Tab-separated table of C-alpha atoms in Angstrom:
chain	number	residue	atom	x	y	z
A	1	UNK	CA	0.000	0.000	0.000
A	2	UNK	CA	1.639	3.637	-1.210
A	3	UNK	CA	1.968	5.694	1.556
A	4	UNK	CA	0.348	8.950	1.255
A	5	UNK	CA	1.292	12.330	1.836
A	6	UNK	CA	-0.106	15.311	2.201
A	7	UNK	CA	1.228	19.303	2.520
A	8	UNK	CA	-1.014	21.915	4.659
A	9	UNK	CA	-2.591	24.985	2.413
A	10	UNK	CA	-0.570	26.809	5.180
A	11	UNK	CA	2.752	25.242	4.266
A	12	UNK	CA	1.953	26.288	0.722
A	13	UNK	CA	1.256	29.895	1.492
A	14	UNK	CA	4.249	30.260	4.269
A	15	UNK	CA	6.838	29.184	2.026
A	16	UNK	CA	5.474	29.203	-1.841
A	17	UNK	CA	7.497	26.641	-4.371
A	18	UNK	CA	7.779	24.110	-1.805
A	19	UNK	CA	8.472	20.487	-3.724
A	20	UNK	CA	8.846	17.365	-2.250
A	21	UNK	CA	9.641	13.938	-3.714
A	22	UNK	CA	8.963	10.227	-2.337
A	23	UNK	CA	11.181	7.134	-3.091
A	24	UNK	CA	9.393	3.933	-1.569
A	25	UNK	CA	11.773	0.851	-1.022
A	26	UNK	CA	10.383	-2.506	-0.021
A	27	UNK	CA	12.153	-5.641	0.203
A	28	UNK	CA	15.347	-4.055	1.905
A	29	UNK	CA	18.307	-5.720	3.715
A	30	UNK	CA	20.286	-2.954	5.903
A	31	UNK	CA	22.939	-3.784	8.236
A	32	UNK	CA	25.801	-2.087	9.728
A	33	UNK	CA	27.814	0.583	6.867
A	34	UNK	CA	30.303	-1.309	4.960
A	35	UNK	CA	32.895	0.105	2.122
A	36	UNK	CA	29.967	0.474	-0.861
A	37	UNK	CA	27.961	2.689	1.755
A	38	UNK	CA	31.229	4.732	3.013
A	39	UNK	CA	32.534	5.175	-0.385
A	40	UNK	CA	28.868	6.691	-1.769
A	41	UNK	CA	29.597	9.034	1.195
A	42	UNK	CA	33.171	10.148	0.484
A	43	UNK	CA	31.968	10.587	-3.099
A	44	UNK	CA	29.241	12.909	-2.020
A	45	UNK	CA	32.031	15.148	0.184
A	46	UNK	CA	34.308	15.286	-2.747
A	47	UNK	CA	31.506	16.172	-5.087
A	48	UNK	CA	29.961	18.964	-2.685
A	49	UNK	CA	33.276	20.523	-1.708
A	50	UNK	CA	34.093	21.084	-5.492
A	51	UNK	CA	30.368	22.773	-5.896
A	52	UNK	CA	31.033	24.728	-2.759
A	53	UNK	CA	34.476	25.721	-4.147
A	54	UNK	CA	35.433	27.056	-0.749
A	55	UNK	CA	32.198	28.485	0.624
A	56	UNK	CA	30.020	27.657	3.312
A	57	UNK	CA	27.525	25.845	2.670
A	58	UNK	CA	25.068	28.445	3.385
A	59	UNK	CA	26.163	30.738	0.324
A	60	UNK	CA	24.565	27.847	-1.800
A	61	UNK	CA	21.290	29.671	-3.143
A	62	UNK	CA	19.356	26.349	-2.252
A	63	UNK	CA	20.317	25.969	1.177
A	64	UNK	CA	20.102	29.746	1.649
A	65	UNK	CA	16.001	29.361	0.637
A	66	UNK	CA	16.016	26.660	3.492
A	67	UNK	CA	17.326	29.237	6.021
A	68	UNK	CA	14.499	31.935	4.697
A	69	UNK	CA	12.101	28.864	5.358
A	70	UNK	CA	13.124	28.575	8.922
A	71	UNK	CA	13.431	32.005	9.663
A	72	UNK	CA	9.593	32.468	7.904
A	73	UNK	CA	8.524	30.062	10.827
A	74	UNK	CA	10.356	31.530	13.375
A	75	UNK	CA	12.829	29.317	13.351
A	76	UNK	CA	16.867	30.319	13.655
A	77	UNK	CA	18.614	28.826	10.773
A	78	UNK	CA	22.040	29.097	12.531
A	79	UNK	CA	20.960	27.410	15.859
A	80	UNK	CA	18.880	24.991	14.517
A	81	UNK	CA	20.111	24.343	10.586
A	82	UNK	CA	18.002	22.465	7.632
A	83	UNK	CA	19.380	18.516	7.850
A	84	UNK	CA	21.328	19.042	4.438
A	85	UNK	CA	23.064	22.204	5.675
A	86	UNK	CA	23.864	19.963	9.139
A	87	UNK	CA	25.432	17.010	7.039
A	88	UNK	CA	26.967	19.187	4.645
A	89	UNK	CA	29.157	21.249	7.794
A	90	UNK	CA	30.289	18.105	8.737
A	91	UNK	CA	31.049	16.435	5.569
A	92	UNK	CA	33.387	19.549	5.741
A	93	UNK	CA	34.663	19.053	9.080
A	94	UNK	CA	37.534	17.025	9.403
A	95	UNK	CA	35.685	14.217	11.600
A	96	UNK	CA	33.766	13.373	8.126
A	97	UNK	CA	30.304	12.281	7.435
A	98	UNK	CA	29.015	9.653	10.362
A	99	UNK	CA	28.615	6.064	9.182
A	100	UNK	CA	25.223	4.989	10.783
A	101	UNK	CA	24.150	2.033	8.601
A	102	UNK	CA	24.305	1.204	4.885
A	103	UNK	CA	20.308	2.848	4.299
A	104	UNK	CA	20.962	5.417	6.144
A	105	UNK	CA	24.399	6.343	4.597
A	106	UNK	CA	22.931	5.706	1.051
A	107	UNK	CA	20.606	9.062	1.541
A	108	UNK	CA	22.722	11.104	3.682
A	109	UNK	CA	25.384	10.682	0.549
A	110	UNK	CA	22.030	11.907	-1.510
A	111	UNK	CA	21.458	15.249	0.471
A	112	UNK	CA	26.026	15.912	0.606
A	113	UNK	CA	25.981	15.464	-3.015
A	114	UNK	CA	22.913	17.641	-3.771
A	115	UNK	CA	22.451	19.954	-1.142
A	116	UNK	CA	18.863	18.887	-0.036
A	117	UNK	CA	17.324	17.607	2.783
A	118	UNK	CA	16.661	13.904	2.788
A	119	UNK	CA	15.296	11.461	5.294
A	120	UNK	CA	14.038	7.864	5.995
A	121	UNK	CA	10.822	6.642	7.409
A	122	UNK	CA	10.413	3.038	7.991
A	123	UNK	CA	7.204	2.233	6.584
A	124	UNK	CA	6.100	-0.235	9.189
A	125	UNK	CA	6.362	2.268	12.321
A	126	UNK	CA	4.575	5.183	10.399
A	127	UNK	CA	0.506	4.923	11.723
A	128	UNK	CA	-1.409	6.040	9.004
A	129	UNK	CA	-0.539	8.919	6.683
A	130	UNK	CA	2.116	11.153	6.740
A	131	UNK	CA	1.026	15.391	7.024
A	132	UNK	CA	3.333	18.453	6.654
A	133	UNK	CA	1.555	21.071	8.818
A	134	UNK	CA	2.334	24.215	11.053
A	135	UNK	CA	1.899	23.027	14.717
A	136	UNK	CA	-0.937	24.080	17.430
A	137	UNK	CA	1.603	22.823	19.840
A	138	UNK	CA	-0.135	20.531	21.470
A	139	UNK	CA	1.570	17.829	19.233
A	140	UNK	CA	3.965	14.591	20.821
A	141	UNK	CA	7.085	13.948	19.666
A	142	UNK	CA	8.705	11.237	21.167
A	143	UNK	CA	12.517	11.400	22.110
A	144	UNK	CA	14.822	10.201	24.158
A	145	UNK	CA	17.079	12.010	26.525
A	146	UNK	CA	20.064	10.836	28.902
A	147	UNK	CA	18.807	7.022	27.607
A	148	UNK	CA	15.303	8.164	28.833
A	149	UNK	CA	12.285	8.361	26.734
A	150	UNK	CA	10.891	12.047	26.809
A	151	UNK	CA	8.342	13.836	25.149
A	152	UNK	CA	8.289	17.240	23.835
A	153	UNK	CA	5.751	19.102	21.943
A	154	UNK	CA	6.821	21.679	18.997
A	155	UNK	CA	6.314	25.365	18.648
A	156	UNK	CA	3.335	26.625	17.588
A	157	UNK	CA	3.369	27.812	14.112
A	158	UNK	CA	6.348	25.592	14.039
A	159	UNK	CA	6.683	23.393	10.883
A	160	UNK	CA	6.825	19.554	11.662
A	161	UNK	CA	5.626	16.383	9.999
A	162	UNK	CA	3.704	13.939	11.654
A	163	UNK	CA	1.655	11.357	11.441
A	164	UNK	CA	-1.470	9.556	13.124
A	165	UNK	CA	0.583	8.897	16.448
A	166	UNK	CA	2.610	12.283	16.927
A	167	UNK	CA	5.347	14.130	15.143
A	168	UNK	CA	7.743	12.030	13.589
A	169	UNK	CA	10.441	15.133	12.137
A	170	UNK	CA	10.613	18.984	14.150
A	171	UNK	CA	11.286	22.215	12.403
A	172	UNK	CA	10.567	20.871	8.981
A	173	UNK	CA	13.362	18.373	8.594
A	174	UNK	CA	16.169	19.460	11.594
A	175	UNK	CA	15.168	16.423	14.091
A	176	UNK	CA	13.476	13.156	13.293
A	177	UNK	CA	12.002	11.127	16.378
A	178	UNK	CA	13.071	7.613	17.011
A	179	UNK	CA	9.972	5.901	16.675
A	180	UNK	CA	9.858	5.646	12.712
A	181	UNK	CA	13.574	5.846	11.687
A	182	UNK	CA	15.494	3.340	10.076
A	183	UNK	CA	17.409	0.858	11.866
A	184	UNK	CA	19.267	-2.151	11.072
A	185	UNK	CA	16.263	-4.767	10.949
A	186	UNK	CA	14.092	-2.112	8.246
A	187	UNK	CA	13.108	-3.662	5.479
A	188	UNK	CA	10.577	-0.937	4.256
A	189	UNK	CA	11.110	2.989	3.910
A	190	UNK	CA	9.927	6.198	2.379
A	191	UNK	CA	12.760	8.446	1.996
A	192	UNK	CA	11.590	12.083	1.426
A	193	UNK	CA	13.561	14.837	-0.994
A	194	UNK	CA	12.260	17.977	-0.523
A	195	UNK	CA	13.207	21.255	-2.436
A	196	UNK	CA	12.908	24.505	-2.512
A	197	UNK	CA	13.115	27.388	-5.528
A	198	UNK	CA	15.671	27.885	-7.087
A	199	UNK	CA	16.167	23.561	-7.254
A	200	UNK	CA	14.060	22.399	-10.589
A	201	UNK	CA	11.764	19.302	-11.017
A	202	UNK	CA	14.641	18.186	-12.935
A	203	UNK	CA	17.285	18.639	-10.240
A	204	UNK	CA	15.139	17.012	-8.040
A	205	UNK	CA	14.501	13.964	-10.113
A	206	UNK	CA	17.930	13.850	-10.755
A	207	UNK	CA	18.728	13.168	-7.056
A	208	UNK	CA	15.552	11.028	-6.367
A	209	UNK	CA	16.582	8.516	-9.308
A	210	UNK	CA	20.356	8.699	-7.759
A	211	UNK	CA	18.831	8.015	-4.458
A	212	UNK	CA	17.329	4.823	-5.999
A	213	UNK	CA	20.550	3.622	-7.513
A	214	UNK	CA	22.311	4.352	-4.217
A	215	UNK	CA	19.629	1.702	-2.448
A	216	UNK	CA	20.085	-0.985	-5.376
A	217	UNK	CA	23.863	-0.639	-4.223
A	218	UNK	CA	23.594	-1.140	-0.503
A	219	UNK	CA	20.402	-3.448	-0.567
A	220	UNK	CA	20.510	-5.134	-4.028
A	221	UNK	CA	16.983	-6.836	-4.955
A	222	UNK	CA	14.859	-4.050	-3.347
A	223	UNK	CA	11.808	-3.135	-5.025
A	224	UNK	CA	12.174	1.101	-5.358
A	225	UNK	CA	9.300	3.382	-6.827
A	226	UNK	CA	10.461	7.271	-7.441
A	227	UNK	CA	7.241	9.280	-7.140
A	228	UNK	CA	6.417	12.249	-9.294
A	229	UNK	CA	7.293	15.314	-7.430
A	230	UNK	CA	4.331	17.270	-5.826
């Protein structure tokens, strides 16, 4: 069963030209990262330091439309940056990209390379459908703290996703809860591209279709389905 998705009218009108693209993956094997996982990630640091050429990642025009996105929420960008601006600082740093597991690394490498947020839901711990809305604030998200599970609620106004049991990602895509990410035993995801102007439709299928290679490398056999953008 496709997983449906859905954007608020008031995501629309807060930040106009808002795209986001779905690649569903069934029939994975993930496991701890290995050397096809690591080297898609030192690929994706040697292809975004030659497109940054020097600068910091926030001079890119496509992460800089992220940061007016947070800001138009109330958010602030520097304290709490987009999830491709995060990877991309420490793809920088000399500590590297984190290895986490091969799934995982495949679409981290995705948003390095392109400069776009990416994450990964597994499909079996999502309830229901997924929503992009602005928050009352009354919302769950489950975390965990000091090996403790906690829960917080967002902002109000804040941007999160969520789905029928709580938020699942805070501040658009800065912090994704533990209850629906992907861990070793997944064997079903949704991984989410979303873009922002100036990024085209065909940038963004671009690095949707790359994203599915990148899977058929670290989970080989997977059945993978790149939505139309919407």
């Amino acid at each position: 069963m496709t997983l449906t998705l859905t954007v608020s009218d008031e995501v629309r009108t807060l930040v106009p030209g808002f795209t986001h693209l779905a690649v569903e993956a069934r029939g994975l094997v993930n496991g701890p990262s290995d050397e096809t996982s690591s080297a898609l990630l030192d690929d994706a640091a040697r292809r975004l330091a030659e497109r940054l050429d020097g600068q910091a990642p926030d001079k890119d025009p496509h992460v800089a439309a992220w940061r007016a996105a947070y800001s138009a929420f109330g958010a602030k960008p520097s304290r709490t940056r987009n999830s491709a601006e995060a990877l991309a600082k420490r793809a920088l740093a000399d500590g590297g990209l984190p290895r986490i597991n091969r799934l995982v690394d495949a679409y981290n490498a995705i948003s390095v390379a392109h400069l776009i947020p990416v994450g990964g839901e597994d499909l079996n711990r999502i309830e229901g459908s997924m929503r992009l809305v602005r928050a009352t604030g009354e919302e769950d998200f489950v975390t965990v703290a000091g090996g403790e599970e906690s829960v917080e609620h967002p902002e109000p106004g804040e941007v999160i996703w969520c789905d029928e049991a709580g938020v699942t990602c805070r501040r658009w895509n800065w912090r994704q809860g533990p209850r629906t990410r992907i861990e070793d035993d997944t064997t079903d995801a949704v991984f989410l591209l979303e873009s922002l102007e100036p990024m085209t439709l065909d940038e963004l299928r671009a690095a949707g279709e790359e994203l599915a290679e990148a899977l058929q490398k670290v989970s080989p056999g997977a059945q993978i389905t790149v939505r139309d953008p919407e």
